[in-house]
Short mmCIF file of C-alpha atoms and ligand atoms in Angstrom, two decimals:
data_model
loop_
_atom_site.label_atom_id
_atom_site.label_comp_id
_atom_site.label_asym_id
_atom_site.label_seq_id
_atom_site.Cartn_x
_atom_site.Cartn_y
_atom_site.Cartn_z
CA MET A 1 -130.92 -51.71 -122.02
CA GLU A 2 -132.85 -48.88 -120.39
CA LEU A 3 -134.15 -48.83 -116.83
CA ILE A 4 -137.82 -48.04 -116.32
CA ASP A 5 -137.67 -45.35 -113.65
CA GLY A 6 -140.87 -45.88 -111.70
CA LYS A 7 -139.83 -43.51 -108.96
CA MET A 8 -139.32 -40.61 -111.34
CA ILE A 9 -142.66 -41.18 -113.07
CA ALA A 10 -144.43 -41.60 -109.73
CA ASP A 11 -142.95 -38.30 -108.51
CA THR A 12 -144.18 -36.56 -111.67
CA ILE A 13 -147.70 -37.95 -111.24
CA LYS A 14 -147.76 -37.02 -107.53
CA GLY A 15 -146.89 -33.46 -108.58
CA GLU A 16 -149.82 -33.48 -111.04
CA ILE A 17 -152.19 -34.78 -108.36
CA ALA A 18 -150.95 -32.20 -105.81
CA ALA A 19 -151.58 -29.38 -108.32
CA GLU A 20 -155.13 -30.64 -108.89
CA VAL A 21 -155.75 -30.83 -105.14
CA GLU A 22 -154.59 -27.24 -104.65
CA GLN A 23 -157.08 -26.16 -107.32
CA MET A 24 -159.82 -28.04 -105.48
CA VAL A 25 -158.89 -26.32 -102.23
CA ALA A 26 -158.81 -22.91 -103.97
CA ARG A 27 -162.38 -23.61 -105.14
CA GLY A 28 -163.37 -24.21 -101.52
CA GLU A 29 -163.57 -28.03 -101.82
CA ARG A 30 -162.11 -30.23 -99.16
CA ARG A 31 -158.96 -32.28 -99.58
CA PRO A 32 -159.28 -35.96 -100.64
CA HIS A 33 -159.20 -38.19 -97.56
CA LEU A 34 -157.70 -41.69 -97.60
CA ALA A 35 -157.91 -43.98 -94.56
CA ALA A 36 -155.90 -47.15 -94.03
CA ILE A 37 -156.46 -50.01 -91.60
CA LEU A 38 -153.30 -51.82 -90.55
CA VAL A 39 -153.47 -54.98 -88.47
CA GLY A 40 -150.39 -56.19 -86.58
CA HIS A 41 -146.75 -55.34 -87.20
CA ASP A 42 -145.68 -57.22 -90.34
CA GLY A 43 -142.56 -55.41 -91.57
CA GLY A 44 -143.61 -55.28 -95.23
CA SER A 45 -147.10 -54.01 -94.40
CA GLU A 46 -145.69 -51.36 -92.02
CA THR A 47 -143.42 -50.10 -94.80
CA TYR A 48 -146.16 -50.04 -97.46
CA VAL A 49 -148.58 -48.20 -95.21
CA ALA A 50 -145.91 -45.68 -94.16
CA HIS A 51 -145.26 -45.00 -97.87
CA LYS A 52 -148.98 -44.54 -98.48
CA VAL A 53 -149.29 -42.04 -95.62
CA LYS A 54 -146.25 -40.11 -96.91
CA ALA A 55 -147.66 -40.08 -100.45
CA CYS A 56 -150.90 -38.60 -99.07
CA GLU A 57 -148.89 -35.73 -97.57
CA GLN A 58 -147.07 -35.17 -100.88
CA CYS A 59 -150.37 -35.09 -102.77
CA GLY A 60 -152.05 -32.75 -100.28
CA PHE A 61 -154.53 -35.41 -99.08
CA THR A 62 -155.79 -35.94 -95.58
CA SER A 63 -154.87 -39.40 -94.27
CA THR A 64 -155.99 -41.46 -91.31
CA LEU A 65 -154.21 -44.58 -90.09
CA ILE A 66 -156.23 -46.97 -87.94
CA ARG A 67 -154.18 -49.66 -86.22
CA TYR A 68 -155.17 -52.92 -84.58
CA GLU A 69 -153.11 -55.58 -82.88
CA ASP A 70 -152.87 -59.12 -84.33
CA ASP A 71 -155.54 -60.38 -81.94
CA VAL A 72 -158.29 -58.10 -83.27
CA THR A 73 -161.44 -60.13 -83.95
CA GLU A 74 -163.07 -60.37 -87.35
CA ALA A 75 -166.18 -58.71 -85.89
CA GLU A 76 -164.17 -55.72 -84.63
CA LEU A 77 -162.52 -55.31 -88.01
CA LEU A 78 -165.86 -55.53 -89.82
CA GLU A 79 -167.20 -52.83 -87.48
CA ALA A 80 -164.24 -50.59 -88.35
CA VAL A 81 -164.94 -51.13 -92.05
CA ASP A 82 -168.58 -50.26 -91.50
CA ARG A 83 -167.66 -47.04 -89.68
CA LEU A 84 -165.45 -45.98 -92.58
CA ASN A 85 -168.19 -46.90 -95.07
CA ARG A 86 -170.53 -44.50 -93.25
CA ASP A 87 -167.99 -41.73 -92.56
CA ALA A 88 -168.87 -38.98 -95.05
CA ASP A 89 -165.47 -37.36 -94.49
CA VAL A 90 -163.57 -40.41 -95.82
CA ASP A 91 -163.46 -40.69 -99.62
CA GLY A 92 -161.71 -44.02 -99.83
CA PHE A 93 -159.97 -46.57 -97.62
CA ILE A 94 -157.88 -49.70 -97.71
CA VAL A 95 -157.35 -52.63 -95.40
CA GLN A 96 -153.70 -53.60 -95.72
CA LEU A 97 -153.25 -57.29 -96.57
CA PRO A 98 -152.32 -59.90 -95.48
CA LEU A 99 -154.57 -60.20 -92.44
CA PRO A 100 -154.01 -62.66 -89.58
CA ARG A 101 -155.22 -66.16 -90.37
CA HIS A 102 -158.25 -66.03 -88.07
CA ILE A 103 -159.77 -63.26 -90.20
CA SER A 104 -161.36 -63.90 -93.59
CA GLU A 105 -159.77 -61.47 -96.05
CA GLN A 106 -162.58 -62.10 -98.50
CA LYS A 107 -165.25 -61.24 -95.93
CA VAL A 108 -163.45 -57.99 -95.07
CA ILE A 109 -162.98 -57.02 -98.73
CA GLU A 110 -166.65 -57.68 -99.48
CA ALA A 111 -167.68 -55.55 -96.48
CA ILE A 112 -166.02 -52.46 -98.00
CA ASP A 113 -168.41 -50.13 -99.83
CA TYR A 114 -167.28 -50.60 -103.46
CA ARG A 115 -167.59 -46.83 -103.96
CA LYS A 116 -164.79 -46.35 -101.38
CA ASP A 117 -162.78 -49.42 -102.43
CA VAL A 118 -159.76 -47.51 -103.79
CA ASP A 119 -157.74 -50.76 -103.77
CA GLY A 120 -160.14 -52.14 -106.39
CA PHE A 121 -160.39 -55.49 -104.59
CA HIS A 122 -164.19 -55.66 -104.16
CA PRO A 123 -165.90 -58.13 -106.53
CA ILE A 124 -167.93 -55.26 -108.04
CA ASN A 125 -164.76 -53.40 -109.03
CA VAL A 126 -163.03 -56.60 -110.20
CA GLY A 127 -166.11 -57.56 -112.24
CA ARG A 128 -166.51 -54.09 -113.73
CA MET A 129 -162.85 -54.04 -114.71
CA SER A 130 -163.10 -57.41 -116.40
CA ILE A 131 -165.95 -56.21 -118.63
CA GLY A 132 -164.36 -52.83 -119.28
CA LEU A 133 -166.64 -50.57 -117.19
CA PRO A 134 -165.43 -47.55 -115.18
CA CYS A 135 -164.21 -48.75 -111.78
CA PHE A 136 -161.36 -48.57 -109.29
CA VAL A 137 -158.61 -50.63 -110.93
CA SER A 138 -156.30 -52.22 -108.39
CA ALA A 139 -153.19 -50.20 -107.87
CA THR A 140 -150.33 -52.48 -108.93
CA PRO A 141 -151.84 -53.52 -112.28
CA ALA A 142 -152.83 -49.90 -113.00
CA GLY A 143 -149.27 -48.78 -112.19
CA ILE A 144 -147.73 -51.42 -114.47
CA VAL A 145 -149.89 -50.44 -117.43
CA GLU A 146 -149.13 -46.75 -116.81
CA LEU A 147 -145.38 -47.45 -116.82
CA LEU A 148 -145.59 -49.34 -120.13
CA SER A 149 -147.63 -46.51 -121.58
CA ARG A 150 -145.28 -43.74 -120.40
CA TYR A 151 -142.28 -45.62 -121.84
CA GLY A 152 -144.05 -45.96 -125.20
CA VAL A 153 -144.12 -49.78 -125.12
CA GLU A 154 -146.30 -51.06 -127.97
CA THR A 155 -148.67 -53.50 -126.30
CA SER A 156 -151.01 -54.04 -129.25
CA GLY A 157 -150.28 -57.41 -130.80
CA ALA A 158 -147.46 -58.06 -128.33
CA GLU A 159 -146.94 -61.46 -126.72
CA CYS A 160 -147.29 -60.78 -123.00
CA VAL A 161 -146.50 -63.45 -120.43
CA VAL A 162 -147.72 -62.93 -116.87
CA LEU A 163 -146.04 -65.06 -114.20
CA GLY A 164 -148.39 -65.54 -111.25
CA ARG A 165 -152.17 -65.61 -110.93
CA SER A 166 -152.86 -63.72 -107.71
CA ASN A 167 -156.07 -61.74 -107.31
CA ILE A 168 -154.02 -58.61 -106.54
CA VAL A 169 -151.63 -58.64 -109.50
CA GLY A 170 -151.53 -61.61 -111.92
CA LYS A 171 -155.21 -61.93 -112.81
CA PRO A 172 -156.02 -58.20 -113.05
CA VAL A 173 -152.88 -57.29 -115.01
CA ALA A 174 -153.62 -60.12 -117.46
CA THR A 175 -157.12 -58.67 -117.86
CA LEU A 176 -155.80 -55.15 -118.51
CA MET A 177 -153.16 -56.32 -121.00
CA MET A 178 -155.69 -58.27 -123.05
CA GLN A 179 -158.52 -55.72 -123.01
CA LYS A 180 -159.41 -54.01 -126.24
CA GLY A 181 -157.72 -50.62 -126.06
CA ASN A 182 -154.42 -48.89 -125.72
CA PRO A 183 -152.57 -49.94 -123.64
CA GLY A 184 -153.94 -53.45 -124.04
CA ASN A 185 -154.67 -55.63 -127.04
CA SER A 186 -151.82 -58.00 -126.14
CA THR A 187 -151.88 -61.77 -126.55
CA VAL A 188 -151.64 -62.79 -122.91
CA THR A 189 -150.44 -66.07 -121.42
CA VAL A 190 -150.67 -66.56 -117.65
CA CYS A 191 -148.17 -69.02 -116.15
CA HIS A 192 -148.43 -70.45 -112.63
CA SER A 193 -147.28 -73.36 -110.49
CA GLY A 194 -149.22 -75.80 -112.70
CA THR A 195 -147.63 -74.60 -115.95
CA ARG A 196 -145.40 -77.00 -117.90
CA ASN A 197 -142.42 -75.75 -119.93
CA ILE A 198 -142.47 -72.21 -118.56
CA LYS A 199 -139.18 -71.42 -120.25
CA GLU A 200 -140.57 -72.17 -123.72
CA ILE A 201 -143.45 -69.82 -123.05
CA THR A 202 -141.44 -66.94 -121.56
CA ARG A 203 -138.88 -67.09 -124.39
CA ARG A 204 -141.65 -66.08 -126.82
CA ALA A 205 -142.61 -63.04 -124.76
CA ASP A 206 -142.21 -59.45 -125.91
CA ILE A 207 -143.34 -58.38 -122.41
CA ILE A 208 -142.88 -60.39 -119.21
CA ILE A 209 -144.69 -59.36 -116.04
CA ALA A 210 -143.22 -61.33 -113.13
CA ALA A 211 -145.45 -61.45 -110.07
CA LEU A 212 -144.92 -64.76 -108.31
CA GLY A 213 -142.98 -63.72 -105.23
CA GLN A 214 -140.02 -66.04 -105.92
CA PRO A 215 -136.78 -64.05 -105.83
CA GLY A 216 -134.64 -64.45 -108.95
CA PHE A 217 -137.11 -66.83 -110.65
CA VAL A 218 -136.71 -65.32 -114.13
CA THR A 219 -133.24 -66.22 -115.40
CA ALA A 220 -131.46 -65.04 -118.56
CA ASP A 221 -132.20 -68.28 -120.47
CA MET A 222 -135.96 -67.60 -120.06
CA VAL A 223 -135.84 -64.23 -121.82
CA LYS A 224 -135.56 -63.35 -125.50
CA ASP A 225 -133.30 -60.50 -126.61
CA GLY A 226 -135.03 -57.13 -126.56
CA ALA A 227 -137.84 -58.12 -124.19
CA VAL A 228 -139.53 -55.64 -121.85
CA ILE A 229 -139.58 -56.90 -118.26
CA VAL A 230 -141.72 -55.70 -115.38
CA ASP A 231 -140.64 -57.10 -112.01
CA VAL A 232 -143.36 -57.00 -109.35
CA GLY A 233 -141.48 -59.11 -106.78
CA THR A 234 -140.53 -57.53 -103.45
CA THR A 235 -139.20 -60.31 -101.25
CA ARG A 236 -137.03 -59.41 -98.25
CA VAL A 237 -133.81 -61.41 -98.44
CA PRO A 238 -131.04 -61.44 -95.82
CA ASP A 239 -128.23 -58.95 -96.49
CA ALA A 240 -125.59 -58.62 -93.80
CA SER A 241 -124.14 -55.51 -95.46
CA ARG A 242 -127.31 -53.52 -94.68
CA LYS A 243 -128.11 -51.95 -91.35
CA SER A 244 -131.60 -53.49 -91.52
CA GLY A 245 -130.11 -56.94 -92.24
CA TRP A 246 -132.22 -57.34 -95.40
CA ARG A 247 -132.81 -55.96 -98.87
CA LEU A 248 -135.64 -56.22 -101.37
CA ARG A 249 -135.17 -58.70 -104.20
CA GLY A 250 -137.40 -58.98 -107.25
CA ASP A 251 -138.62 -62.05 -109.14
CA VAL A 252 -136.03 -61.44 -111.86
CA ASP A 253 -132.32 -62.31 -111.75
CA PHE A 254 -131.66 -58.67 -112.60
CA GLU A 255 -127.90 -58.82 -113.01
CA ASN A 256 -127.99 -61.47 -115.72
CA VAL A 257 -131.35 -60.65 -117.31
CA ALA A 258 -131.02 -56.86 -117.63
CA PRO A 259 -128.32 -56.89 -120.35
CA LYS A 260 -130.70 -58.84 -122.65
CA CYS A 261 -133.67 -56.50 -122.20
CA ARG A 262 -134.84 -53.43 -124.04
CA LEU A 263 -136.49 -52.12 -120.87
CA ILE A 264 -136.59 -53.45 -117.32
CA THR A 265 -137.92 -52.23 -113.97
CA PRO A 266 -135.50 -52.21 -111.02
CA VAL A 267 -136.44 -53.43 -107.53
CA PRO A 268 -136.89 -51.20 -105.60
CA GLY A 269 -137.79 -48.09 -107.61
CA GLY A 270 -139.82 -49.71 -110.40
CA VAL A 271 -143.35 -50.93 -109.84
CA GLY A 272 -143.56 -50.12 -106.09
CA PRO A 273 -143.75 -46.32 -106.35
CA MET A 274 -146.29 -46.65 -109.18
CA THR A 275 -148.55 -48.81 -107.01
CA ILE A 276 -148.67 -46.09 -104.37
CA VAL A 277 -149.36 -43.37 -106.92
CA SER A 278 -152.19 -45.41 -108.49
CA LEU A 279 -153.79 -45.58 -105.05
CA MET A 280 -153.49 -41.79 -104.79
CA ARG A 281 -155.14 -41.41 -108.19
CA ASN A 282 -158.00 -43.72 -107.20
CA THR A 283 -158.50 -41.67 -104.04
CA LEU A 284 -158.68 -38.47 -106.09
CA LEU A 285 -161.22 -40.17 -108.39
CA ALA A 286 -163.24 -41.16 -105.33
CA ALA A 287 -163.12 -37.64 -103.86
CA THR A 288 -164.21 -36.06 -107.14
CA ARG A 289 -166.91 -38.72 -107.68
CA LYS A 290 -165.51 -39.45 -111.13
CA ILE A 291 -166.47 -43.12 -111.07
CA TYR A 292 -169.44 -43.61 -108.72
N1 LIG B 301 -150.77 -56.02 -99.71
C1 LIG B 301 -149.92 -56.10 -100.77
N2 LIG B 301 -150.29 -55.24 -101.73
C2 LIG B 301 -151.41 -54.62 -101.29
C3 LIG B 301 -152.25 -53.62 -101.85
O1 LIG B 301 -152.08 -53.14 -102.98
N3 LIG B 301 -153.29 -53.22 -101.07
C4 LIG B 301 -153.52 -53.75 -99.83
N4 LIG B 301 -154.58 -53.32 -99.15
N5 LIG B 301 -152.76 -54.69 -99.29
C5 LIG B 301 -151.71 -55.11 -100.03
#
């Protein structure tokens, strides 16, 4: 069993991006600029956004964090999106999800100019990805595919089982894994809460991508020997031994599953750092007008 070291690969890629940014600056171009809107004080969202701001510093980007309290109205948020759409100094921006229940996430996502949608959540980017056109690919799926590629995992012809069908991870990663190309070309099965006999399906998998948000869901009896496992889960579970009182737990019962695997991502330190770095790459693509 070998661990997939997402943190190490993410650090390497951040170094590559930072070098490219310094060349841009030496040519007299301005630094890429990423803005983030954060609503409320959800612990997970605070942590993600803090990591994104720190990654901007490491890559030599300018970053702007715009904060609102939980009681911000949908109209106010849509105005903020519109201001960022029109701000020529901002190359790309994200609205951290989830949003409070009184705000339509879909309305906010669709209000973002798709040319600045570095999260790749706008229907134009989702649609372009699904038919294989250049676009901003959402960060977690892009990071997963990059990890598999950097670890030399043969995806062509592989049986890939995706657990979860979210718009942010399950659906787009299934699309990427099945697309004609390398990485890609896998035979993909997507399992979800309506799936019968999940165990029979996962036991066939050469590659399992677990993204359902249920800690420890994937147990050793669900995994064939030599499988490659990507764990996207990041649930906070109580842990009295930590100062914070919690720790992150993935969707895979790591302790019992890892010995059976050829490769497996840890939580934390696997997919998470790659998600952030994919967002940095999308921002660089936006700043250099490589896509739109
Ligand atoms: N919430 C969980 N993951 C993400 C992400 O990749 N982008 C945004 N904007 N919100 C998220």
